[in-house]
PDB file of C-alpha atoms in Angstrom:
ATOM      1  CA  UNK A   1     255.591  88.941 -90.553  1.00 57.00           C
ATOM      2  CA  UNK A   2     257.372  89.600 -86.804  1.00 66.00           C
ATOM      3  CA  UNK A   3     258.506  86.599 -85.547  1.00 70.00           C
ATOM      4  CA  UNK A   4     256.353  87.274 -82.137  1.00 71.00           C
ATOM      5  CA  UNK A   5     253.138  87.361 -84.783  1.00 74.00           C
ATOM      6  CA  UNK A   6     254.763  83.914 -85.757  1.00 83.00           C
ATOM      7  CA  UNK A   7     255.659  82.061 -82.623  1.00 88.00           C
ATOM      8  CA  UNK A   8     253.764  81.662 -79.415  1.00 90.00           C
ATOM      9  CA  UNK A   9     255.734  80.131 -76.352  1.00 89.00           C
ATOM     10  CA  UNK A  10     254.334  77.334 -74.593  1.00 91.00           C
ATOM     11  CA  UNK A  11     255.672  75.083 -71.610  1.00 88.00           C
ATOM     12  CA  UNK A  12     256.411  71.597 -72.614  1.00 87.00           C
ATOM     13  CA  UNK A  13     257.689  68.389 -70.854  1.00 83.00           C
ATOM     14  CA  UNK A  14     261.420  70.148 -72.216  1.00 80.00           C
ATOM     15  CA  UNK A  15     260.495  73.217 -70.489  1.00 81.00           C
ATOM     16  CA  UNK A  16     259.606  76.752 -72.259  1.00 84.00           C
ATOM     17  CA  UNK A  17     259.179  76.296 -76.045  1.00 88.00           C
ATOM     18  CA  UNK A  18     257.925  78.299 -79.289  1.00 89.00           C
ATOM     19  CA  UNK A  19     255.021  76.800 -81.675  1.00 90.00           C
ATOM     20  CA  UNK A  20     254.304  78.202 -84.691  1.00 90.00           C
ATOM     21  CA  UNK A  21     251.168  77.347 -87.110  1.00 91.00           C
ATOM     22  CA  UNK A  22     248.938  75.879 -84.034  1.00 93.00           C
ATOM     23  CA  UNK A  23     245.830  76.991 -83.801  1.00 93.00           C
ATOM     24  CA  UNK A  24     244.392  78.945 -81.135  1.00 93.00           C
ATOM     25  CA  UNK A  25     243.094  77.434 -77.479  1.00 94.00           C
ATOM     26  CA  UNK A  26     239.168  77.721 -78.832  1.00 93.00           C
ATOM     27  CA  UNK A  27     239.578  75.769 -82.151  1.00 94.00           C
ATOM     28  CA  UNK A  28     241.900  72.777 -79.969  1.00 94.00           C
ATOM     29  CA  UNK A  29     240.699  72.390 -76.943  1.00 95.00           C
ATOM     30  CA  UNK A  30     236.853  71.785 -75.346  1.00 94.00           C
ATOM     31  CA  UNK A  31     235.122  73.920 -73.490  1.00 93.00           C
ATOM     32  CA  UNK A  32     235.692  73.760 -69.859  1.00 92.00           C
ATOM     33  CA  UNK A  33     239.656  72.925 -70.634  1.00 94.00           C
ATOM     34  CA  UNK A  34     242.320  73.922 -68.182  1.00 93.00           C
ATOM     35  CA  UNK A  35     245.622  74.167 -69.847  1.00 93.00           C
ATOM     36  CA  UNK A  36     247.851  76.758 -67.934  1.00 91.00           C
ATOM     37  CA  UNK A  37     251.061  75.255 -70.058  1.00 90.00           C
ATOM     38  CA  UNK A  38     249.206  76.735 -73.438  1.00 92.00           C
ATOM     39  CA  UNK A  39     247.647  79.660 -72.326  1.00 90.00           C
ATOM     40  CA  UNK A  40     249.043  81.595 -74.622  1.00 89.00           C
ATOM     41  CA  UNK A  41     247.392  79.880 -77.442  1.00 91.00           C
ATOM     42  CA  UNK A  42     244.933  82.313 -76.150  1.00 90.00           C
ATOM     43  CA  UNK A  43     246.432  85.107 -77.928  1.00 85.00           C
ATOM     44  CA  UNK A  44     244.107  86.908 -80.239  1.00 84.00           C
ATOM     45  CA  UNK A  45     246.492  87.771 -82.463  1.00 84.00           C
ATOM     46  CA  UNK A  46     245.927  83.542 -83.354  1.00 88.00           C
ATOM     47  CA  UNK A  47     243.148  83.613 -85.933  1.00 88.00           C
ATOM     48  CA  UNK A  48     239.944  81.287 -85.759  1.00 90.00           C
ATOM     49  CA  UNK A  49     240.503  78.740 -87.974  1.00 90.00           C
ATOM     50  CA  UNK A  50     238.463  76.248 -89.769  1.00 86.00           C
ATOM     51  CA  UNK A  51     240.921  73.908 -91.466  1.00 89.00           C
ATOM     52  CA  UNK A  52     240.581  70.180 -91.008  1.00 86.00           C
ATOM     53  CA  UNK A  53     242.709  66.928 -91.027  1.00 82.00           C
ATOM     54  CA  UNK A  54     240.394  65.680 -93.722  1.00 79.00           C
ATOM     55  CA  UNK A  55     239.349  68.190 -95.751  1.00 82.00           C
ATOM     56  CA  UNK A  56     242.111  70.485 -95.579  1.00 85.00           C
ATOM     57  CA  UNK A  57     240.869  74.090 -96.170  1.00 86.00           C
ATOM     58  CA  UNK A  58     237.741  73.379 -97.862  1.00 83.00           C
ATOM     59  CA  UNK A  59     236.924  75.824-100.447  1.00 83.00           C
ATOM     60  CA  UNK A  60     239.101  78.225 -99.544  1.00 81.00           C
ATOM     61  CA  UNK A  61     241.157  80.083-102.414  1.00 78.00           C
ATOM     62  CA  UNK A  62     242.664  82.447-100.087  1.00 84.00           C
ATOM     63  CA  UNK A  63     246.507  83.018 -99.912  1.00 84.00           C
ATOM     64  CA  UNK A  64     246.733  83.863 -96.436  1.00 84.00           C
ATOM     65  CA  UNK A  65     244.852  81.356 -94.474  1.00 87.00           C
ATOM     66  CA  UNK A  66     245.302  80.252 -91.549  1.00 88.00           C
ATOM     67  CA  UNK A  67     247.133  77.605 -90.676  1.00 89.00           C
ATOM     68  CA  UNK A  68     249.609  78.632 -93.053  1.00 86.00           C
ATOM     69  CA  UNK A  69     249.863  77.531 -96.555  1.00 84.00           C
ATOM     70  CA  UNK A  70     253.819  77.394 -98.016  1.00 81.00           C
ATOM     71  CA  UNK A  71     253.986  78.836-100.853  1.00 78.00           C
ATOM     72  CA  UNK A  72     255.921  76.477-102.414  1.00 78.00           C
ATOM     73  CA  UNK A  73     258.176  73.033-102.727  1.00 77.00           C
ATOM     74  CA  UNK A  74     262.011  73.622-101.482  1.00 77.00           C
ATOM     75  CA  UNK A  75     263.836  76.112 -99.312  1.00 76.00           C
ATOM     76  CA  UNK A  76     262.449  78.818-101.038  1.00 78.00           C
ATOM     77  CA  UNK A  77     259.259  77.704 -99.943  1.00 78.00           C
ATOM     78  CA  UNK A  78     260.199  76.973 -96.430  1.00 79.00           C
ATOM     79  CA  UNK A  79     260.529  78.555 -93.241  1.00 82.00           C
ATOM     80  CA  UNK A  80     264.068  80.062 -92.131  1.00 82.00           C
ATOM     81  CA  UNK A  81     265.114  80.644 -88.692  1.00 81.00           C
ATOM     82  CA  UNK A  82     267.694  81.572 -85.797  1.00 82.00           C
ATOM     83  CA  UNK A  83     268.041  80.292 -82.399  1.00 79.00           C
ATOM     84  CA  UNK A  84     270.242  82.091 -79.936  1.00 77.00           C
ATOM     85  CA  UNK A  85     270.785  80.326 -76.233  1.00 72.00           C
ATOM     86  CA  UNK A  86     272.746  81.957 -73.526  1.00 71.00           C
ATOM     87  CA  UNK A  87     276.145  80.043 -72.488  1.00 63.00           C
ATOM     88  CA  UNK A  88     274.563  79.950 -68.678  1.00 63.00           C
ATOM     89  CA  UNK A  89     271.431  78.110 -69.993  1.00 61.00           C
ATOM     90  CA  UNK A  90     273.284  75.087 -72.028  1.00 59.00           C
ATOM     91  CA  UNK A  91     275.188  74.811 -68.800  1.00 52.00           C
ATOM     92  CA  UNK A  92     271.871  74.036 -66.646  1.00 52.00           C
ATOM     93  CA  UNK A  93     270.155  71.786 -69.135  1.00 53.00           C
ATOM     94  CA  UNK A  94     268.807  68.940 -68.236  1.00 54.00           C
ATOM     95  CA  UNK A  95     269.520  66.872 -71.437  1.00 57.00           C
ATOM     96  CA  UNK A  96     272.938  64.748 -72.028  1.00 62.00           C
ATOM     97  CA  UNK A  97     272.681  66.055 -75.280  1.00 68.00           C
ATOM     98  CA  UNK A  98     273.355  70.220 -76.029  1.00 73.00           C
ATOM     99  CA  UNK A  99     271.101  71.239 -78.809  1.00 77.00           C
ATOM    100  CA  UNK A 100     267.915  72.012 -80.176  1.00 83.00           C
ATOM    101  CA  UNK A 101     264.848  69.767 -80.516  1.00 86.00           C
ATOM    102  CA  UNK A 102     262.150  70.452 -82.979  1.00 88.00           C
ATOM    103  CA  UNK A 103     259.059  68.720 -83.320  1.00 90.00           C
ATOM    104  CA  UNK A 104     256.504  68.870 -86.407  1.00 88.00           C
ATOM    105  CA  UNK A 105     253.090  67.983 -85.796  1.00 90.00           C
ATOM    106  CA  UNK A 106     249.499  68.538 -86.968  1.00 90.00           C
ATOM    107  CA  UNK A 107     248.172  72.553 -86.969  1.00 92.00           C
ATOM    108  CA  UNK A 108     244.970  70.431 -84.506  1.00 92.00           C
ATOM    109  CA  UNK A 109     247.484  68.426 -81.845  1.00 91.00           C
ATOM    110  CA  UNK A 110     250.457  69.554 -79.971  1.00 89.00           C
ATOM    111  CA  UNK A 111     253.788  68.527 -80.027  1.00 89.00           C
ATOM    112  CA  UNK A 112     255.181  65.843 -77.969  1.00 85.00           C
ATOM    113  CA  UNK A 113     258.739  66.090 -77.345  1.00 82.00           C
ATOM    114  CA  UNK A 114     259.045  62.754 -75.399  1.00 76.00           C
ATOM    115  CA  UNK A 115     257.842  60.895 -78.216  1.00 76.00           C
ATOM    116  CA  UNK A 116     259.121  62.568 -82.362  1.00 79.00           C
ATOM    117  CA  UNK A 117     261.558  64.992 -82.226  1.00 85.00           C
ATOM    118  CA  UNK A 118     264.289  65.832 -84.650  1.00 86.00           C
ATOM    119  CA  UNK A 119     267.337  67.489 -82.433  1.00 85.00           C
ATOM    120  CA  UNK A 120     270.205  70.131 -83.908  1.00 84.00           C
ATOM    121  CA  UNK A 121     273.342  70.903 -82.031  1.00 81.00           C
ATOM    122  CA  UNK A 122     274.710  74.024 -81.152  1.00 80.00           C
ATOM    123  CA  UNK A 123     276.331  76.507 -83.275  1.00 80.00           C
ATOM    124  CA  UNK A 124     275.374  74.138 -86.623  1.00 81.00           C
ATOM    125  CA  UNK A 125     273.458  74.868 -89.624  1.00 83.00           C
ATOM    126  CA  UNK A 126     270.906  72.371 -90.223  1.00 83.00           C
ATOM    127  CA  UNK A 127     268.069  71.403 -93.061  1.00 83.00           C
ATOM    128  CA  UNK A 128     265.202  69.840 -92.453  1.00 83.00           C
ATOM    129  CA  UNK A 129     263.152  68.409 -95.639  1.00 82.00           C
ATOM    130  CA  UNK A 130     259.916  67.213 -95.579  1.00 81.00           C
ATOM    131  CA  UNK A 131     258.590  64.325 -97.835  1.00 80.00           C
ATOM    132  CA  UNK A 132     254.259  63.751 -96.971  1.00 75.00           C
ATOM    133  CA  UNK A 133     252.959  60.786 -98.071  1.00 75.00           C
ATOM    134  CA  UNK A 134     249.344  61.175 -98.970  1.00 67.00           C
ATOM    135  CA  UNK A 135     247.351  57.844 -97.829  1.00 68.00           C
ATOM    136  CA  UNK A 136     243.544  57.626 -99.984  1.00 64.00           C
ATOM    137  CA  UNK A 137     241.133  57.016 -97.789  1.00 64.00           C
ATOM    138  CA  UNK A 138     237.889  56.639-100.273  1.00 70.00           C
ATOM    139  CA  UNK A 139     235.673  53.686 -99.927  1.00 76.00           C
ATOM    140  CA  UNK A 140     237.181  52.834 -97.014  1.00 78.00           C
ATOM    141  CA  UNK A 141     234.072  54.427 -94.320  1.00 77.00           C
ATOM    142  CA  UNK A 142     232.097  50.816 -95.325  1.00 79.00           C
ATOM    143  CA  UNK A 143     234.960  48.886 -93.877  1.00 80.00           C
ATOM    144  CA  UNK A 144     234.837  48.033 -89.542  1.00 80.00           C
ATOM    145  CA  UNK A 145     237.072  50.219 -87.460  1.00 77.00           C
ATOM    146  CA  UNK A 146     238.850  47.515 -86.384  1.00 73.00           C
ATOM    147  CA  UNK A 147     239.157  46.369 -90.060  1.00 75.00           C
ATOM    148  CA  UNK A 148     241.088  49.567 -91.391  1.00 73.00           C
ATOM    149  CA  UNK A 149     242.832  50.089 -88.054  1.00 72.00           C
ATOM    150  CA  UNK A 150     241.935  53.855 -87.973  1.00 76.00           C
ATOM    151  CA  UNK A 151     239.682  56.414 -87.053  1.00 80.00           C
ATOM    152  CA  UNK A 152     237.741  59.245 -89.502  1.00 79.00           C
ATOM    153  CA  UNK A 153     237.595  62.686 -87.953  1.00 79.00           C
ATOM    154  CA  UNK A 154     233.903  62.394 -87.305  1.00 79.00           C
ATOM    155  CA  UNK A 155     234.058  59.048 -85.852  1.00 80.00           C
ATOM    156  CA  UNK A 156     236.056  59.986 -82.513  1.00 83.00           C
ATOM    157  CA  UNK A 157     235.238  62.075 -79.957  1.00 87.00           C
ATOM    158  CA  UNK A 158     237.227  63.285 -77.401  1.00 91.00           C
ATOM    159  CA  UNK A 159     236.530  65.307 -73.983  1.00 90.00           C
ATOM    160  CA  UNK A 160     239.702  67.306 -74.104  1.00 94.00           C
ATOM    161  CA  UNK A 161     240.317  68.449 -77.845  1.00 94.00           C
ATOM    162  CA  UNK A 162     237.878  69.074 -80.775  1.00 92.00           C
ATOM    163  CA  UNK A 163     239.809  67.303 -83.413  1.00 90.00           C
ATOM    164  CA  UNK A 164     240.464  64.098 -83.417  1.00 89.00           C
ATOM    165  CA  UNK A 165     243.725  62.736 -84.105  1.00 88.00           C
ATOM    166  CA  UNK A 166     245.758  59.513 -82.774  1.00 86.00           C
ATOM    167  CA  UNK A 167     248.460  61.844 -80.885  1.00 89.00           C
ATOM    168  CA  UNK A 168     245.580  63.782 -79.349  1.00 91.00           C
ATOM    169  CA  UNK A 169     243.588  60.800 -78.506  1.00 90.00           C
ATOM    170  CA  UNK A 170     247.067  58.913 -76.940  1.00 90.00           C
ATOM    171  CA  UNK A 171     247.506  62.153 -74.455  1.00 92.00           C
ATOM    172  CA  UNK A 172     243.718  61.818 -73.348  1.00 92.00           C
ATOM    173  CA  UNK A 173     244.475  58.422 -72.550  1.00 91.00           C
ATOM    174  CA  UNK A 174     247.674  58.850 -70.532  1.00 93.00           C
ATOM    175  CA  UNK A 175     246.107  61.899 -68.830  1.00 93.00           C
ATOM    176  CA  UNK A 176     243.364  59.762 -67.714  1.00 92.00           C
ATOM    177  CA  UNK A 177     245.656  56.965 -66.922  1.00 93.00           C
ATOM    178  CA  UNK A 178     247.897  58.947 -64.465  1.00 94.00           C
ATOM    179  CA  UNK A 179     244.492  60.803 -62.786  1.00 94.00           C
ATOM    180  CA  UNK A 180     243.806  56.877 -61.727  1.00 93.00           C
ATOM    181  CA  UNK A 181     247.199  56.049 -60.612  1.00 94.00           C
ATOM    182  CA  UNK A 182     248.528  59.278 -58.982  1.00 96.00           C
ATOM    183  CA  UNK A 183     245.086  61.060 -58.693  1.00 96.00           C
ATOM    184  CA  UNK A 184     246.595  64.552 -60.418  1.00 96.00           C
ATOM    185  CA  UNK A 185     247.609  65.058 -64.438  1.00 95.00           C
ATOM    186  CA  UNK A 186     250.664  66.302 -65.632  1.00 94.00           C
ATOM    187  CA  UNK A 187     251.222  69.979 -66.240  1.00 92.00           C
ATOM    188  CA  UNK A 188     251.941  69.389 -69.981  1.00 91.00           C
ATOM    189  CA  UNK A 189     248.683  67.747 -70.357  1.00 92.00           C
ATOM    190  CA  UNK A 190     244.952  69.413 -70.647  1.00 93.00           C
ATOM    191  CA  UNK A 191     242.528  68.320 -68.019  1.00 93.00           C
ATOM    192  CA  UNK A 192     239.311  69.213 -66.424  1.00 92.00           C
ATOM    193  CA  UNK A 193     238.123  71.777 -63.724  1.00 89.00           C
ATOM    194  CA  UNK A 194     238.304  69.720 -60.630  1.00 90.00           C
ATOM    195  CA  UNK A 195     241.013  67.415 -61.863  1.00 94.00           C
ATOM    196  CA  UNK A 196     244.520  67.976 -59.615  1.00 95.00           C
ATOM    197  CA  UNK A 197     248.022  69.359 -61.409  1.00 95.00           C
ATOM    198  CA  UNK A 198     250.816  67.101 -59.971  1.00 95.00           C
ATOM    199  CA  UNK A 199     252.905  68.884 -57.781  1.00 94.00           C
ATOM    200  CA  UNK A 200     256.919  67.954 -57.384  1.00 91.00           C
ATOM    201  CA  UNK A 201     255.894  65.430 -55.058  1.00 95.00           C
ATOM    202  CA  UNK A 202     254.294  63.083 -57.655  1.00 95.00           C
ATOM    203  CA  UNK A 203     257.706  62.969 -59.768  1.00 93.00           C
ATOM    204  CA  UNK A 204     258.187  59.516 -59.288  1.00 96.00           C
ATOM    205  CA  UNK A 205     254.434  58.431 -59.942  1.00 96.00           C
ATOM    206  CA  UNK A 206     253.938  60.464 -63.024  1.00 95.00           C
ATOM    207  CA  UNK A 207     256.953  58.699 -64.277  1.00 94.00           C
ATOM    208  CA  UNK A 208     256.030  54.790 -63.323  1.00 96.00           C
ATOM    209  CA  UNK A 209     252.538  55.979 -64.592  1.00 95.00           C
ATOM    210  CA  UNK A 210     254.528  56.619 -68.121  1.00 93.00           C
ATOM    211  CA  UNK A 211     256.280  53.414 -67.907  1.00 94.00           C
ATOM    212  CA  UNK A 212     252.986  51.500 -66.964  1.00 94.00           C
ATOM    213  CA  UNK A 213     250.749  53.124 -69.542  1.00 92.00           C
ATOM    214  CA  UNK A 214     253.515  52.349 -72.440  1.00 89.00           C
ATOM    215  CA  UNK A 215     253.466  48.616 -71.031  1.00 90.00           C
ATOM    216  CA  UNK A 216     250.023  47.966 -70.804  1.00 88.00           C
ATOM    217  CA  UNK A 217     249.731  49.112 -74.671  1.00 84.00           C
ATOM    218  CA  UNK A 218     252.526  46.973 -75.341  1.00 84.00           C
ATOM    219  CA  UNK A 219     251.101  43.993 -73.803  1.00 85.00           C
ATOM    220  CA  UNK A 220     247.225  44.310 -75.119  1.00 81.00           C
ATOM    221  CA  UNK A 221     249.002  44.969 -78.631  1.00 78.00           C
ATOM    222  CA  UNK A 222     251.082  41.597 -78.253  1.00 79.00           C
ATOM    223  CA  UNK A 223     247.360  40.160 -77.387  1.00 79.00           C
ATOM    224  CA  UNK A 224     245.342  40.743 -79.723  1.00 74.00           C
ATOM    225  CA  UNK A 225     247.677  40.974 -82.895  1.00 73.00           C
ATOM    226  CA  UNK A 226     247.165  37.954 -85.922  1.00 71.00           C
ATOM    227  CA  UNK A 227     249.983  37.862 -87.685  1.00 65.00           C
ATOM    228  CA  UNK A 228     253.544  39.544 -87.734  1.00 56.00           C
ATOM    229  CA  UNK A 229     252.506  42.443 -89.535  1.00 59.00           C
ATOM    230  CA  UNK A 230     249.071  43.469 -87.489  1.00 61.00           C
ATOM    231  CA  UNK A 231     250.114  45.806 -84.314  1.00 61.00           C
ATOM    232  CA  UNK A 232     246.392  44.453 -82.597  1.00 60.00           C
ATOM    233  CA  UNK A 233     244.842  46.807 -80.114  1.00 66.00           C
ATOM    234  CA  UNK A 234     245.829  49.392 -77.739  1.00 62.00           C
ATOM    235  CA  UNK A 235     244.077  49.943 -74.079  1.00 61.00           C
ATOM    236  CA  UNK A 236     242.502  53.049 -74.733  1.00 71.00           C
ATOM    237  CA  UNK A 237     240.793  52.200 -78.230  1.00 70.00           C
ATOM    238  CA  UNK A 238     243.110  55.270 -80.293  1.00 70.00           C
ATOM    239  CA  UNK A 239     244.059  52.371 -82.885  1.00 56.00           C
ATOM    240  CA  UNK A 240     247.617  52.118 -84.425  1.00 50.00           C
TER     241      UNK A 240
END
């Protein structure tokens, strides 16, 4: 498998970035979805894919599927990988920090590099390990909503992306939040046709509009929550 088969670059909030295992811009994102940032998620070398959050790959016995499967527990069974950085560019970052961030998220949401990251530094070898925790969720679609504090697939719909997930459901919220405040959406966000990108000029507002957002949650959460260990509500009913 070439690596360019692998990973398909994408601009993030950290600039230009690889992805690998994401699916393709028709199985993410509505119809109708401008997205210049992930454009190349329209690559057709990207096969359709019908895996989902719940139900994994359904019926599927196929080795090669797509997203991915590993083919196994342990290194052996992991992915491997090389990053090489030109001198120049580490001088001209941005961050504090000199390094590498890498961000693991669902093959149906895209990564968020403001929010979970896990960074590497420079000339380092480094091994990640993953440990899922598998949370049963039978029985629980005759309890309220607001009872098991979370969402099934089917039960929220979005206007931006076709699956459902908290992360997903968080940037639709944002992206709608800052279209109020500064009347344009962040390039690293999807948005409709008609709906403004943010030019340079709206640095300052698409940051407040960060700040504000994050507050508000904070403050509805504070609200509404019953005890010490209940998080309440959030402002743009994604749950916690």
């Amino acid at each position: 498998l070439k690596s360019s088969d692998f990973f398909t670059p994408i601009i993030t909030t950290e600039g230009f970035c690889f992805t690998a295992n994401l699916m393709n811009f028709q199985d993410l994102f509505m119809d109708g979805v401008q997205f210049e940032a992930f454009e190349r998620l329209k690559n057709p070398k990207i096969p359709d894919s019908k895996w989902l959050l719940q139900e994994g790959y359904g019926d599927s016995i196929k080795v090669l599927e797509f997203p991915h499967r590993v083919s196994g527990s342990g290194e052996n069974g992991g992915i491997k990988f090389e990053i090489w950085r030109q001198i120049a560019e580490v001088k001209i970052s941005s961050s504090y920090n000199k390094g590498f961030k890498l961000a693991l998220h669902l093959p149906s949401e895209i990564p968020q590099f403001d929010r979970q990251y896990y960074r590497f530094p420079l000339e380092k070898s480094a091994t990640l390990i993953i440990r899922p925790t598998m949370i049963v969720s039978e029985g629980l679609e005759g309890y309220s909503i607001q009872h098991r504090k979370c969402y099934f697939e089917n039960e929220r719909k979005l206007k931006y992306f076709k699956k459902y997930t908290r992360s997903n459901c968080m940037i639709e919220c944002l992206a709608d939040f800052m279209r109020k405040t500064c009347n344009c959406i962040h390039f690293s966000m999807p948005r409709l046709e008609g709906d403004k990108m943010c030019d340079s000029l709206k640095t300052n507002c698409i940051e407040n509009a960060r700040k504000n957002f994050s507050l508000e949650n904070m403050r509805m959460s504070l609200e509404t929550s019953k005890s010490y260990d209940d998080q309440g509500e959030i402002s743009c009913n994604c749950l916690l």
